[in-house]
PDB file of C-alpha atoms in Angstrom:
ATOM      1  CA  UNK H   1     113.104 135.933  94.530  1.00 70.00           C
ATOM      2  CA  UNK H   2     113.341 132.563  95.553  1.00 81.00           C
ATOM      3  CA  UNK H   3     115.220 129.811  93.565  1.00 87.00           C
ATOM      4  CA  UNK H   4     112.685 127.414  91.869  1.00 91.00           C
ATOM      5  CA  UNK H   5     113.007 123.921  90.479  1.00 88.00           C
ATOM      6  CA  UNK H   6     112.742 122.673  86.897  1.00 90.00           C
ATOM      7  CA  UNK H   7     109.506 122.360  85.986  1.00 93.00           C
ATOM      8  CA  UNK H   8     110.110 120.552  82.861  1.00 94.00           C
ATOM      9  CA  UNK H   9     109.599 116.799  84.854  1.00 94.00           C
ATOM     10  CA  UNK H  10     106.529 118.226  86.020  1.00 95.00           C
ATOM     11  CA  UNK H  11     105.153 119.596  82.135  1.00 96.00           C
ATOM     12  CA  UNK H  12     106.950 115.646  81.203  1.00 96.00           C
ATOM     13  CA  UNK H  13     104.769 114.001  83.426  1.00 96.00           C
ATOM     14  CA  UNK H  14     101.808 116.143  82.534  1.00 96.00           C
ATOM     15  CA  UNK H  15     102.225 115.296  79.119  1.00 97.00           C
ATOM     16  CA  UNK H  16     102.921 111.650  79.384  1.00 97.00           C
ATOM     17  CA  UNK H  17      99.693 111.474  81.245  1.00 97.00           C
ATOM     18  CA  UNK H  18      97.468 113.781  78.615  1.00 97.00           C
ATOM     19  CA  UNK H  19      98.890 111.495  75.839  1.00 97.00           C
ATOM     20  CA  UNK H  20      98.247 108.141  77.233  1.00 97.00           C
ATOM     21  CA  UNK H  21      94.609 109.467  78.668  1.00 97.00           C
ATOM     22  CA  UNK H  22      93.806 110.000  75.138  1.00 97.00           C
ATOM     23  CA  UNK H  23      94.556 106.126  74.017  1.00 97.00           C
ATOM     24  CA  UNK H  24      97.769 107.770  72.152  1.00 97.00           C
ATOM     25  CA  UNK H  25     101.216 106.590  71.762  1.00 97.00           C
ATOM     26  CA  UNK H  26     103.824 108.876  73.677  1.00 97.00           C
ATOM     27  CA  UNK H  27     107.305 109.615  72.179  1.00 97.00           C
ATOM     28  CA  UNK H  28     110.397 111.675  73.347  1.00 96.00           C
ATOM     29  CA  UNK H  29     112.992 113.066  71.860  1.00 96.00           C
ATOM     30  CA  UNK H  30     116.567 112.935  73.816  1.00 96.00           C
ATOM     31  CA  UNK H  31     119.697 114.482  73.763  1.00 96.00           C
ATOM     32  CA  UNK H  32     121.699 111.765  73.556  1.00 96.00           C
ATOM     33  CA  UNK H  33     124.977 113.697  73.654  1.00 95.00           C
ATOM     34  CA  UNK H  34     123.849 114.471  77.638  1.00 94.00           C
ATOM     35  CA  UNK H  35     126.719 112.073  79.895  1.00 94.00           C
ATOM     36  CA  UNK H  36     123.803 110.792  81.959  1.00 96.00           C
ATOM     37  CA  UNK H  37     122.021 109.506  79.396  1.00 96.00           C
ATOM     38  CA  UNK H  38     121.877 105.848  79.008  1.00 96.00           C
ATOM     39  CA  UNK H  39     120.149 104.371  75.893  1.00 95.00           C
ATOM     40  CA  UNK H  40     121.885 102.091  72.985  1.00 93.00           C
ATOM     41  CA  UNK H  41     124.077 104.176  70.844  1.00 92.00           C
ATOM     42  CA  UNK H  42     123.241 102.447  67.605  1.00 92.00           C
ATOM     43  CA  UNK H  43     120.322 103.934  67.534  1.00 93.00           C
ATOM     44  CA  UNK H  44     121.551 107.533  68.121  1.00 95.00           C
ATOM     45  CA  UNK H  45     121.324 109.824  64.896  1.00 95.00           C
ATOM     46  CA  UNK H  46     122.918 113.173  64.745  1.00 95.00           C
ATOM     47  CA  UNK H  47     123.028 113.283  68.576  1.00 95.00           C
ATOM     48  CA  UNK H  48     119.253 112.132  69.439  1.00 96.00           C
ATOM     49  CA  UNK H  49     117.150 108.947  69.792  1.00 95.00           C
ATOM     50  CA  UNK H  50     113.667 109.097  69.421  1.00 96.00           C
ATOM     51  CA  UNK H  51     111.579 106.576  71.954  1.00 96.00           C
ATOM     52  CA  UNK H  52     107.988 105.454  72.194  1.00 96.00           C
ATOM     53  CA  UNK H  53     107.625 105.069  76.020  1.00 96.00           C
ATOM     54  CA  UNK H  54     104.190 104.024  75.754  1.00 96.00           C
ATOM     55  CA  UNK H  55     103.043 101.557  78.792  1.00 95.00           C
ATOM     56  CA  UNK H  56     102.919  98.762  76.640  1.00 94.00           C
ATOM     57  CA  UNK H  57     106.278  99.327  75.311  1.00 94.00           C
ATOM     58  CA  UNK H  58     107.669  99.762  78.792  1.00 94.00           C
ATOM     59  CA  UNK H  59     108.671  97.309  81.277  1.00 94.00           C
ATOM     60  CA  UNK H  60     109.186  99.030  84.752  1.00 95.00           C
ATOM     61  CA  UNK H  61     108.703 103.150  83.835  1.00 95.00           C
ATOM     62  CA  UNK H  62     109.655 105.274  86.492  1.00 95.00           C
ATOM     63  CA  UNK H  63     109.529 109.013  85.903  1.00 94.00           C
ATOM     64  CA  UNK H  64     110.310 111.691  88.722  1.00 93.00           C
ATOM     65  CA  UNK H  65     111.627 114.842  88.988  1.00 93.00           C
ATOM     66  CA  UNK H  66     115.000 113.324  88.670  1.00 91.00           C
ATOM     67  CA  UNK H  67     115.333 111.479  85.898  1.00 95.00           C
ATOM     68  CA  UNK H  68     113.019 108.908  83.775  1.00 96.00           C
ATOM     69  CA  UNK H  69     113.593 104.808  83.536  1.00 97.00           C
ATOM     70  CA  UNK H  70     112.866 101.689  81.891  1.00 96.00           C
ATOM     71  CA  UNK H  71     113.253  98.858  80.511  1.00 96.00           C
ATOM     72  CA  UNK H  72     112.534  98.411  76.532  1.00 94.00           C
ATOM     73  CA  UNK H  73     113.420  95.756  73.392  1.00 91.00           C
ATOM     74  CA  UNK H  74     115.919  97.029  70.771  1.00 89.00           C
ATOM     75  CA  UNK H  75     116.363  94.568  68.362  1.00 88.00           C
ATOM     76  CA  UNK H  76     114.654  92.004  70.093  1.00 89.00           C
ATOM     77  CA  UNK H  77     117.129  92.379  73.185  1.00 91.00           C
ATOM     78  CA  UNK H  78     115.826  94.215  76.678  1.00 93.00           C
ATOM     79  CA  UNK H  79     117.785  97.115  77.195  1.00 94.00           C
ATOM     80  CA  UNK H  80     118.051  99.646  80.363  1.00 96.00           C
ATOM     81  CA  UNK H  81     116.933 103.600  79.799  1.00 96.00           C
ATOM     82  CA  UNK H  82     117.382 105.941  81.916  1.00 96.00           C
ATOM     83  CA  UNK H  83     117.925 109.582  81.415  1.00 97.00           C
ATOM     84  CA  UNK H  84     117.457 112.601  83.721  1.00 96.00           C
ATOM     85  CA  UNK H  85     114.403 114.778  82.543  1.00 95.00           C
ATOM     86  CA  UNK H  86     116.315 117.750  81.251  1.00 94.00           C
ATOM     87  CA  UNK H  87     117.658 115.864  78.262  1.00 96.00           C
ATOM     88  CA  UNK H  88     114.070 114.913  77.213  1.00 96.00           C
ATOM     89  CA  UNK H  89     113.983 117.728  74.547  1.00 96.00           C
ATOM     90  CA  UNK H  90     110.218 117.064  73.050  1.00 97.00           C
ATOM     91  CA  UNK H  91     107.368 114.682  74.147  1.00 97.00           C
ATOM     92  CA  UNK H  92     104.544 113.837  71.617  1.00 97.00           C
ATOM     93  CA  UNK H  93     101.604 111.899  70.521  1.00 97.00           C
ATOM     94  CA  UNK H  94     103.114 110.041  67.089  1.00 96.00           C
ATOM     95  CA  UNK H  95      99.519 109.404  65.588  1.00 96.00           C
ATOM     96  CA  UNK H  96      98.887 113.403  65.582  1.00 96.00           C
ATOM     97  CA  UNK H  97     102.326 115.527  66.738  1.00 95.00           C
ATOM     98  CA  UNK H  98     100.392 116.569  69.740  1.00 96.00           C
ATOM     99  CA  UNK H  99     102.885 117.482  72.149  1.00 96.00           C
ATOM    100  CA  UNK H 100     105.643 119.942  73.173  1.00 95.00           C
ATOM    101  CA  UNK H 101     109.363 120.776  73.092  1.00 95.00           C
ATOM    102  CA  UNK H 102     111.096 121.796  75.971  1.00 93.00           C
ATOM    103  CA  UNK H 103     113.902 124.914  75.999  1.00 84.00           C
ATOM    104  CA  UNK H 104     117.272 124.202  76.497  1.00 71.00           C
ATOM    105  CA  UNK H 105     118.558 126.107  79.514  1.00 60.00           C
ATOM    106  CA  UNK H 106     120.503 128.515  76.693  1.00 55.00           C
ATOM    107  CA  UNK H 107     116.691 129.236  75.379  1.00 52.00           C
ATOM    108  CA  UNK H 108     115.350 130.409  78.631  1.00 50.00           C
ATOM    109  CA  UNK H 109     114.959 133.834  78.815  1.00 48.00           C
ATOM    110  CA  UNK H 110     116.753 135.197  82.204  1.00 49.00           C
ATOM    111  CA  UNK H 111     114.938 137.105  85.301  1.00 47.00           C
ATOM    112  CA  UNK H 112     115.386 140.638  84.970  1.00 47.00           C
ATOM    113  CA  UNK H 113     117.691 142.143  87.770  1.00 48.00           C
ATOM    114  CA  UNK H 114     117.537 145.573  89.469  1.00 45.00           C
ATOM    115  CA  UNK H 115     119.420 148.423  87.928  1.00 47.00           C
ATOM    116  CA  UNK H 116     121.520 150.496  90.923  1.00 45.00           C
ATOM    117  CA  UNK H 117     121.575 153.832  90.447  1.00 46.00           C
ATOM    118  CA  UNK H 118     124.920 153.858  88.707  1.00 45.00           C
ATOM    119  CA  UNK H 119     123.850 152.104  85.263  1.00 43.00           C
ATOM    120  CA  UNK H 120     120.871 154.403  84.725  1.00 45.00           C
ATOM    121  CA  UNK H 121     121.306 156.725  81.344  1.00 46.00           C
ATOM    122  CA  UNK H 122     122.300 160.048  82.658  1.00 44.00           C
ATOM    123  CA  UNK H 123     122.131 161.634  79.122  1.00 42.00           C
ATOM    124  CA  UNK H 124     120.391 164.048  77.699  1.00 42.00           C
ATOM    125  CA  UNK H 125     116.199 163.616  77.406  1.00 42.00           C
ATOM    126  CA  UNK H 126     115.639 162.310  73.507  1.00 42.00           C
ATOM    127  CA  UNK H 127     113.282 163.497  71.239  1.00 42.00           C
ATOM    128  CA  UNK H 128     109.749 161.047  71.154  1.00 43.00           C
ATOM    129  CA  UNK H 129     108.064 160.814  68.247  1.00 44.00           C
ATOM    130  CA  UNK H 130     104.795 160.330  68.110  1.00 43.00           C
ATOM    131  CA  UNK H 131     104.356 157.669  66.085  1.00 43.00           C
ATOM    132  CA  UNK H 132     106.989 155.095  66.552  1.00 43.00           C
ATOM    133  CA  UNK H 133     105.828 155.468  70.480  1.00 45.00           C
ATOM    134  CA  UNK H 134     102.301 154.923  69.695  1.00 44.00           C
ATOM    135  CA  UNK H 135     103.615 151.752  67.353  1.00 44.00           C
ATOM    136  CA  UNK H 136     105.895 150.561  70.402  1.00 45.00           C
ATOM    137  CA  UNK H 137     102.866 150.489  72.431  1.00 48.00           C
ATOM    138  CA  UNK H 138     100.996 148.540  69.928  1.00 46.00           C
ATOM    139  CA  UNK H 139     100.258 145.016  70.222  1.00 50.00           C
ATOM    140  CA  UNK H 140     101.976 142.550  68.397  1.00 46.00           C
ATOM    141  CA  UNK H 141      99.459 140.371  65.894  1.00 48.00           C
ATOM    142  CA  UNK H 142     100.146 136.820  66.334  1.00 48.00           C
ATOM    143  CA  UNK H 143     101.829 134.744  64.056  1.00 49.00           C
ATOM    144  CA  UNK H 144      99.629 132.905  60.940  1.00 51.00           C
ATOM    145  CA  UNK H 145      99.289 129.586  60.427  1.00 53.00           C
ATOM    146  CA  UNK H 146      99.431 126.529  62.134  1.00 52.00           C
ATOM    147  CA  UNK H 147     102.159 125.151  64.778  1.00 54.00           C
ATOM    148  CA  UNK H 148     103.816 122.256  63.963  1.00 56.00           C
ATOM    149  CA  UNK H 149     106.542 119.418  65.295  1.00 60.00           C
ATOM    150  CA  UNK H 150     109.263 118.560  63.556  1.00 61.00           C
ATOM    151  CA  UNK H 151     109.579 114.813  64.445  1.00 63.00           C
ATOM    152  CA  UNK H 152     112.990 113.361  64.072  1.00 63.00           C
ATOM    153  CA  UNK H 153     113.450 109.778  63.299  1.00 58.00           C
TER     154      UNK H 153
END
């Protein structure tokens, strides 16, 4: 199979888009702790800085499939962002939560690899029983209630 790239600047940019379409205010959430990130320490709590990068909060946004930029006031002073896309760890709408978080490259669930010959179980057959591999077979209900966003401030 063929190596792909992230698509989390693409799903980012999607996003951004989706939330600003809809006359909403976009927010991220950033690792912070990530060495390329660049944004003003002072604001970082327990590793993370949460920023509205709403046009009209932005001077100069620039978002690619390398990274994301701009220019924004902390404290009344214009400050530098930039970050590359893969410590953006949530985007959403801050009037409703409307958004999404993004896995961390430990959450992603690997590509399954051929087994050679050698690994397969050579033992013995095992006894099925009937019902726990009708239940295995079984689909799985989804989960009640309603999704949420935990937004961290």
């Amino acid at each position: 199979m063929t190596s792909m790239t992230s698509n989390q600047p693409y799903l980012l940019r999607a996003f951004f888009d989706w939330i600003v379409d809809n006359e909403l205010t976009p927010y991220i959430v950033v690792d912070a702790n990530n060495e390329l990130v660049e944004v003003p320490q002072e604001f970082v709590k327990d590793g993370q800085i949460v920023l509205n990068i709403s046009p009209s909060a932005c001077v100069n946004f620039y978002l690619d499939t390398d990274g994301l930029s701009f220019q924004a006031r902390f404290g009344g002073q214009p400050r530098r962002i930039s970050m590359p896309c893969q410590a953006v760890m949530a985007i959403y709408a801050r009037e409703n939560g409307a958004g999404t978080v993004f896995a961390t490259e430990d959450e992603m669930v690997p590509t399954a690899e051929p087994q050679s010959d050698q690994s397969q179980d050579t033992s013995a057959p095992k006894a099925v029983d009937e019902k726990t591999d009708k239940q295995a077979d079984a689909p799985v209900p989804p989960k009640k209630g309603k999704p949420s966003l935990k937004v961290i401030k």
